[in-house]
Coordinates of C-alpha atoms in Angstrom, one line a residue:
M476 CA 14.8 54.2 -49.7
A477 CA 13.2 52.8 -53.3
D478 CA 16.3 49.5 -52.9
V479 CA 15.2 48.6 -49.0
A480 CA 11.6 48.5 -50.1
A481 CA 12.3 45.8 -52.7
K482 CA 15.3 44.4 -50.9
L483 CA 12.6 43.9 -48.1
A484 CA 10.1 42.9 -51.0
K485 CA 12.0 40.0 -52.2
S486 CA 12.7 38.7 -48.5
A487 CA 9.7 38.7 -47.9
K488 CA 8.6 37.0 -51.0
R489 CA 11.8 34.5 -49.8
L490 CA 9.9 34.1 -46.5
K491 CA 6.8 33.2 -47.5
D492 CA 7.9 30.7 -50.1
I493 CA 10.3 29.0 -47.7
A494 CA 6.7 28.6 -45.2
I495 CA 4.9 26.8 -48.4
I496 CA 7.9 24.6 -48.9
V497 CA 9.4 23.9 -45.5
P498 CA 5.9 22.4 -44.5
G499 CA 5.1 20.7 -48.1
A500 CA 9.0 18.5 -47.8
F501 CA 7.5 17.8 -44.5
L502 CA 4.5 16.7 -45.4
T503 CA 6.3 14.5 -48.5
F504 CA 9.0 12.9 -46.3
A505 CA 6.7 12.1 -43.4
G506 CA 4.3 10.8 -46.3
Y507 CA 6.9 8.8 -47.7
S508 CA 7.4 7.6 -44.5
I509 CA 4.8 6.1 -43.3
Y510 CA 4.3 4.3 -47.0
E511 CA 7.9 2.7 -46.7
G512 CA 7.2 1.4 -42.8
N513 CA 10.1 3.8 -41.9
E514 CA 10.6 2.0 -38.5
K515 CA 12.6 5.5 -37.2
F516 CA 10.0 7.3 -37.9
Y517 CA 7.3 5.6 -36.9
R518 CA 9.0 5.4 -33.6
E519 CA 9.8 8.5 -33.1
Y520 CA 7.3 10.9 -34.8
V521 CA 4.1 8.6 -35.6
M522 CA 3.5 6.6 -32.5
P523 CA 4.0 9.4 -30.3
L524 CA 2.2 11.9 -32.0
T525 CA -0.7 8.5 -31.8
H526 CA -0.6 8.6 -28.6
R527 CA -0.5 12.8 -27.7
F528 CA -3.6 13.1 -29.2
F529 CA -5.9 10.2 -28.8
D530 CA -6.7 8.0 -25.8
A531 CA -5.7 4.4 -25.9
E532 CA -8.9 2.9 -26.9
T533 CA -9.0 5.5 -30.0
A534 CA -6.1 4.9 -31.0
H535 CA -6.5 1.2 -31.3
R536 CA -10.0 1.7 -33.0
L537 CA -8.1 4.0 -35.9
G538 CA -5.5 1.1 -36.4
V539 CA -8.3 -1.6 -37.2
L540 CA -9.6 1.0 -39.5
A541 CA -6.5 2.0 -41.0
A542 CA -6.3 -2.0 -41.9
K543 CA -9.6 -2.2 -42.5
Y544 CA -9.3 0.5 -45.7
N545 CA -5.7 -0.3 -46.4
I546 CA -3.8 2.8 -45.0
V547 CA -1.2 0.8 -44.3
P548 CA 2.6 0.7 -45.2
R549 CA 3.0 -1.2 -48.6
K550 CA 3.4 -4.6 -49.0
Q551 CA 7.6 -5.7 -48.8
K552 CA 8.9 -6.9 -52.0
K553 CA 11.1 -9.5 -50.5
P554 CA 9.6 -12.4 -49.9
D555 CA 10.8 -14.2 -46.1
S556 CA 13.4 -15.8 -45.7
P557 CA 13.6 -19.4 -46.3
I558 CA 15.6 -20.1 -42.3
L559 CA 12.0 -18.0 -41.3
S560 CA 10.0 -20.9 -42.6
S561 CA 8.2 -23.5 -40.6
V562 CA 5.5 -25.8 -40.5
V563 CA 3.4 -25.7 -37.9
F564 CA 0.2 -27.9 -36.4
G565 CA 0.8 -29.4 -40.6
R566 CA 0.6 -25.6 -41.9
E567 CA 3.2 -24.3 -44.0
F568 CA 4.2 -20.7 -42.3
S569 CA 6.7 -17.9 -45.0
N570 CA 7.8 -16.5 -41.1
P571 CA 6.8 -16.9 -37.5
V572 CA 5.9 -13.5 -36.1
G573 CA 2.0 -14.0 -35.9
L574 CA -0.4 -10.8 -34.8
A575 CA -2.2 -11.7 -31.6
A576 CA -5.7 -11.6 -31.2
G577 CA -7.1 -8.7 -29.5
F578 CA -6.2 -5.9 -32.4
D579 CA -8.6 -6.9 -34.4
K580 CA -11.5 -9.0 -32.4
D581 CA -14.3 -8.9 -35.5
G582 CA -12.0 -9.5 -38.8
E583 CA -12.4 -5.7 -40.5
G584 CA -8.9 -5.5 -41.0
I585 CA -7.4 -9.1 -42.2
R586 CA -6.5 -7.3 -45.8
G587 CA -4.4 -4.9 -44.2
L588 CA -3.0 -7.0 -42.0
Q589 CA -1.9 -9.2 -44.1
K590 CA 0.2 -6.8 -46.2
L591 CA 2.3 -5.7 -42.4
G592 CA 4.7 -9.1 -42.8
F593 CA 3.4 -11.0 -40.3
G594 CA 3.5 -14.9 -41.0
F595 CA 0.3 -15.1 -39.7
I596 CA -2.2 -13.3 -37.6
E597 CA -5.2 -14.3 -35.5
I598 CA -9.1 -12.3 -34.7
G599 CA -10.6 -12.1 -31.9
S600 CA -11.6 -13.5 -29.2
V601 CA -15.0 -13.6 -31.0
T602 CA -18.0 -14.8 -28.7
P603 CA -21.3 -16.2 -30.4
N604 CA -23.5 -13.0 -29.9
F605 CA -22.7 -10.1 -29.9
Q606 CA -21.6 -8.1 -26.5
L607 CA -20.0 -4.2 -25.7
G608 CA -17.7 -5.8 -23.5
N609 CA -16.9 -4.1 -19.9
K610 CA -17.3 0.0 -19.6
K611 CA -14.7 2.7 -20.6
P612 CA -11.9 3.4 -20.3
R613 CA -10.8 0.4 -20.6
V614 CA -7.2 0.4 -22.3
F615 CA -4.5 2.4 -20.4
R616 CA -1.2 2.5 -21.5
L617 CA 2.1 2.2 -19.3
T618 CA 4.3 4.1 -21.6
E619 CA 7.1 4.0 -19.0
D620 CA 7.2 0.3 -19.0
K621 CA 6.1 0.3 -22.7
A622 CA 3.4 -1.8 -21.9
I623 CA -0.9 -1.8 -22.0
I624 CA -3.3 -2.9 -19.2
N625 CA -6.8 -4.2 -20.5
R626 CA -10.3 -5.0 -19.5
Y627 CA -12.2 -4.9 -22.2
G628 CA -14.4 -8.2 -22.0
F629 CA -14.2 -9.6 -24.7
N630 CA -16.3 -7.3 -26.7
S631 CA -17.5 -8.7 -29.9
A632 CA -19.7 -8.4 -33.1
G633 CA -21.0 -11.8 -33.0
H634 CA -19.8 -15.1 -34.3
E635 CA -22.3 -13.9 -37.4
A636 CA -20.6 -10.7 -38.1
V637 CA -17.6 -12.1 -38.0
Y638 CA -18.1 -15.2 -40.2
N639 CA -19.2 -12.8 -42.8
R640 CA -16.4 -11.1 -43.2
L641 CA -13.9 -13.9 -43.4
K642 CA -16.5 -16.3 -45.3
Y643 CA -14.5 -14.9 -48.9
R644 CA -12.5 -17.3 -47.5
E645 CA -13.8 -20.3 -48.2
T646 CA -13.5 -20.5 -51.8
S647 CA -10.5 -17.9 -52.1
E648 CA -7.1 -19.3 -52.8
P649 CA -4.9 -19.9 -49.6
D650 CA -3.6 -16.6 -48.8
E651 CA 0.3 -16.8 -47.5
C652 CA -0.3 -15.2 -44.4
L653 CA -2.6 -18.1 -42.3
V654 CA -5.7 -16.8 -40.3
G655 CA -6.6 -18.1 -37.0
V656 CA -9.6 -17.6 -35.1
N657 CA -10.0 -17.3 -31.2
L658 CA -13.0 -18.5 -29.3
G659 CA -14.2 -17.4 -26.2
K660 CA -17.6 -17.0 -23.8
N661 CA -20.0 -14.7 -24.0
K662 CA -20.2 -12.9 -20.8
S663 CA -23.6 -14.0 -19.2
S664 CA -23.3 -17.9 -21.0
A665 CA -24.2 -20.4 -18.8
D666 CA -23.0 -22.9 -21.0
A667 CA -19.1 -22.5 -21.8
I668 CA -19.1 -25.7 -24.0
N669 CA -22.0 -25.2 -25.9
D670 CA -20.1 -21.2 -27.1
Y671 CA -17.0 -23.2 -27.8
T672 CA -18.8 -25.8 -29.6
Q673 CA -20.9 -23.6 -31.7
G674 CA -17.1 -21.5 -32.5
V675 CA -15.9 -24.5 -33.6
Q676 CA -18.5 -24.9 -35.7
K677 CA -19.0 -21.8 -37.4
F678 CA -14.9 -21.1 -38.3
S679 CA -14.2 -24.6 -39.3
R680 CA -14.2 -24.2 -43.0
V681 CA -13.1 -20.2 -42.6
A682 CA -9.6 -20.4 -39.9
D683 CA -6.5 -21.8 -40.8
Y684 CA -6.6 -22.6 -36.7
L685 CA -8.9 -22.7 -33.9
V686 CA -8.1 -21.4 -30.2
V687 CA -9.7 -21.8 -27.7
N688 CA -8.9 -19.2 -25.2
V689 CA -10.0 -20.1 -21.6
S690 CA -7.5 -17.5 -19.9
S691 CA -8.7 -13.8 -20.8
P692 CA -8.5 -12.5 -17.0
N693 CA -11.1 -10.1 -18.0
T694 CA -14.2 -12.6 -18.0
P695 CA -15.5 -14.1 -14.9
G696 CA -15.1 -17.1 -14.4
L697 CA -12.9 -17.7 -17.6
R698 CA -10.1 -18.8 -16.2
D699 CA -11.9 -21.5 -13.8
L700 CA -12.3 -23.6 -17.2
Q701 CA -8.3 -23.8 -17.1
G702 CA -8.5 -26.8 -14.2
K703 CA -7.9 -30.0 -15.0
Q704 CA -11.0 -31.5 -14.9
K705 CA -13.1 -28.6 -16.2
L706 CA -10.3 -28.4 -18.8
Q707 CA -10.8 -32.0 -19.6
T708 CA -14.1 -31.7 -20.4
L709 CA -13.8 -28.4 -22.0
L710 CA -11.5 -30.6 -24.5
D711 CA -13.4 -33.6 -24.7
K712 CA -16.3 -32.0 -26.3
V713 CA -14.9 -29.1 -28.4
I714 CA -12.6 -31.6 -30.2
E715 CA -15.2 -34.4 -30.3
K716 CA -17.5 -31.6 -32.3
R717 CA -14.3 -30.9 -34.2
D718 CA -13.8 -34.3 -35.3
E719 CA -17.2 -34.1 -36.6
M720 CA -16.3 -31.7 -39.4
E721 CA -16.1 -32.0 -42.4
V722 CA -12.7 -29.8 -42.2
R723 CA -11.0 -30.3 -39.3
K724 CA -8.7 -27.3 -38.8
P725 CA -6.1 -27.9 -36.0
L726 CA -6.9 -26.6 -32.4
L727 CA -4.9 -25.2 -30.0
V728 CA -5.7 -24.0 -26.4
K729 CA -4.4 -20.3 -25.0
I730 CA -2.8 -20.6 -21.7
A731 CA -2.6 -18.1 -18.7
P732 CA 1.3 -17.1 -17.9
D733 CA -0.4 -16.9 -13.8
L734 CA -0.6 -21.0 -13.5
T735 CA 1.2 -22.6 -10.7
D736 CA 3.6 -25.3 -11.3
Q737 CA 0.9 -27.7 -10.1
D738 CA -1.2 -26.0 -13.1
K739 CA 0.9 -26.3 -15.7
I740 CA 1.4 -30.4 -15.1
D741 CA -2.5 -30.8 -14.8
I742 CA -2.7 -29.0 -17.9
A743 CA -0.1 -30.8 -19.6
A744 CA -1.4 -34.0 -19.1
V745 CA -5.1 -33.1 -20.5
V746 CA -3.6 -31.8 -23.1
T747 CA -1.5 -34.6 -24.2
S748 CA -3.9 -37.5 -23.4
R749 CA -5.1 -39.1 -26.2
K750 CA -8.7 -37.8 -26.5
S751 CA -8.1 -34.2 -25.1
Y752 CA -4.8 -34.1 -27.5
V753 CA -4.8 -30.6 -29.1
N754 CA -2.5 -29.3 -31.6
G755 CA -1.0 -26.3 -29.7
L756 CA -0.6 -24.2 -27.1
I757 CA -0.9 -20.4 -27.1
I758 CA 1.3 -19.2 -24.6
S759 CA 0.5 -17.1 -22.8
N760 CA -2.4 -14.6 -22.4
T761 CA -2.0 -11.1 -19.8
T762 CA -1.3 -11.4 -16.2
V763 CA -3.1 -10.4 -13.3
K764 CA 0.4 -9.7 -11.8
R765 CA 2.0 -6.3 -11.0
P766 CA 6.1 -6.4 -11.3
A767 CA 7.1 -4.3 -9.1
K768 CA 9.7 -2.6 -11.3
L769 CA 6.9 -1.0 -12.9
K770 CA 7.1 3.0 -12.7
S771 CA 3.4 4.0 -15.1
P772 CA 1.5 5.5 -12.2
N773 CA -1.7 3.1 -14.4
K774 CA -0.2 0.1 -13.1
T775 CA -3.1 0.2 -10.1
E776 CA -5.4 -0.2 -13.0
E777 CA -7.6 -3.9 -13.3
G778 CA -7.2 -5.7 -16.2
G779 CA -4.4 -7.7 -17.8
L780 CA -0.6 -6.2 -18.5
S781 CA 0.9 -7.2 -21.4
G782 CA 3.9 -5.8 -23.2
Q783 CA 7.6 -5.3 -22.3
P784 CA 7.2 -6.5 -18.3
L785 CA 5.2 -10.2 -19.3
G786 CA 8.4 -11.1 -21.5
D787 CA 10.0 -13.2 -18.8
M788 CA 7.2 -14.7 -17.0
S789 CA 6.0 -15.2 -20.5
T790 CA 9.0 -17.0 -21.5
K791 CA 9.5 -19.1 -19.1
A792 CA 5.9 -20.8 -18.6
I793 CA 6.6 -21.4 -22.7
A794 CA 10.0 -23.5 -21.4
D795 CA 7.6 -25.5 -18.7
M796 CA 4.9 -26.1 -20.6
Y797 CA 7.5 -27.7 -23.9
R798 CA 9.5 -29.4 -20.9
L799 CA 6.4 -31.1 -19.2
T800 CA 5.1 -31.8 -23.0
K801 CA 8.1 -33.2 -23.8
G802 CA 8.2 -31.2 -26.9
T803 CA 5.1 -32.8 -28.2
I804 CA 2.8 -30.1 -28.9
P805 CA 3.9 -26.7 -30.9
I806 CA 3.5 -23.7 -28.6
I807 CA 3.0 -19.6 -30.3
G808 CA 5.0 -17.6 -27.4
V809 CA 3.7 -14.1 -27.3
G810 CA 4.3 -12.0 -24.0
G811 CA 6.8 -8.8 -24.5
V812 CA 8.1 -10.1 -28.5
S813 CA 9.0 -6.3 -29.7
S814 CA 12.6 -7.5 -31.6
G815 CA 14.7 -10.2 -33.1
E816 CA 15.7 -11.1 -29.4
E817 CA 13.3 -12.2 -27.8
A818 CA 11.1 -13.7 -30.2
Y819 CA 14.7 -16.2 -30.3
R820 CA 14.5 -16.4 -26.2
K821 CA 10.8 -17.9 -27.0
I822 CA 12.3 -20.2 -30.1
R823 CA 14.6 -21.4 -28.1
S824 CA 12.8 -22.3 -24.8
G825 CA 10.2 -23.7 -26.7
A826 CA 8.3 -21.8 -29.3
S827 CA 8.0 -23.0 -32.6
L828 CA 5.8 -19.3 -33.4
V829 CA 5.2 -15.7 -31.7
Q830 CA 3.0 -13.4 -31.6
L831 CA 2.8 -9.6 -30.9
Y832 CA 0.6 -7.2 -30.3
T833 CA 1.7 -4.6 -27.5
A834 CA 4.6 -4.1 -30.1
L835 CA 2.7 -2.9 -32.7
V836 CA 1.5 0.0 -30.3
Y837 CA 5.0 1.7 -29.3
E838 CA 6.8 1.1 -32.5
G839 CA 4.6 0.5 -35.4
P840 CA 4.1 -1.4 -38.1
P841 CA 7.3 -1.8 -38.9
V842 CA 8.2 -3.6 -35.6
V843 CA 7.4 -6.8 -37.7
K844 CA 10.2 -6.5 -40.5
K845 CA 12.8 -5.8 -37.7
I846 CA 11.6 -9.1 -35.4
K847 CA 12.2 -10.7 -38.8
R848 CA 15.5 -9.3 -39.6
E849 CA 17.6 -9.8 -36.5
L850 CA 16.1 -12.8 -35.6
E851 CA 17.6 -14.2 -39.3
E852 CA 20.8 -12.7 -38.1
L853 CA 20.8 -14.6 -34.9
L854 CA 20.0 -17.6 -36.2
R855 CA 22.3 -17.1 -38.9
R856 CA 24.9 -16.3 -35.8
D857 CA 24.6 -19.6 -34.0
G858 CA 24.6 -21.5 -37.4
F859 CA 20.7 -22.8 -37.5
N860 CA 19.5 -23.4 -41.1
S861 CA 15.8 -23.3 -40.0
I862 CA 13.6 -22.1 -37.0
S863 CA 12.9 -25.0 -36.2
E864 CA 16.3 -26.8 -35.1
A865 CA 16.7 -23.8 -33.1
V866 CA 13.6 -24.6 -30.9
G867 CA 13.8 -26.0 -28.0
V868 CA 17.4 -25.9 -28.0
D869 CA 17.5 -24.2 -24.3
V870 CA 15.0 -26.7 -22.5
K871 CA 16.7 -30.0 -21.1
L872 CA 13.7 -32.7 -21.8

């Protein structure tokens, strides 16, 4: 009887040890995988668990805070391959993969985000004055479709608050990862031109490039500024203000994917005119269309749709604008970029650079290095020595 009791006691101790060791080992493994940026671990565990316990906007906010407090995977030791580097609108990019505007709206997490392997990050949209944006809920995951619908409505801390977070860049050494500032207008503003010219004046010394965003679907009347005459007038004034600045930064325009063929012709005419000639186009913003193939019940929510369902639409818009501008204006391609293959499609269609956002929601930060790795493989497979050699090869001018 004493032997049985001793054996039971010994077994109980083993179980207790296992109960301590196994969770501890798992937590150690999890921590290491997160720190190292393990692609599979993020895709199959970290992001699904985040979605399970947090709604879309809360998860977004936590992501920004993680970047702000440097709770991100360690910075890659290996430098980007020279085949991924390029010079676009006078700026050197170590790789063509950027973070789209909308993730870090107020410039809180720049330094953390710069460690994730991006070639550039774009903050904003930033409005002159603080505004809350639209009522919550205003962000919705379409998990089955690897997409998001948002109707944030330019929630912004305002020019002054964002500038104060960026002013260190006036005197610091240039970052390897470039920073762009995306400019928007206040919802209540009666003078859109003044809102944008204020932004140019405020951020010219701290941004590597500036973006005039006239394509968000969540600010009433904003997309009307893409019309030929209104866009011409806006860009004339914004470029005039940019040229007055002591430091003149590249100026880009972000357009919608929902444009008609005539809209595209008109925009191409404006941005290539001598007076309103811009340094680049960002194609595209989110879409108000709802493709028939969407499966998620959230597909009926109002707002802009981003992610994989936007991929083909944005790629077509890239090719159209590359053709209409005869390849003279660099394009940043956005919409459905979650793999090297999709990035490559956009590059071959006319994009010199690409941006992502929604892919982070479903795959986490390791998606950046995955896209770069796959893109390099595709470029080498097809005999290209650089990104620039592949730009627009599928488009007949």
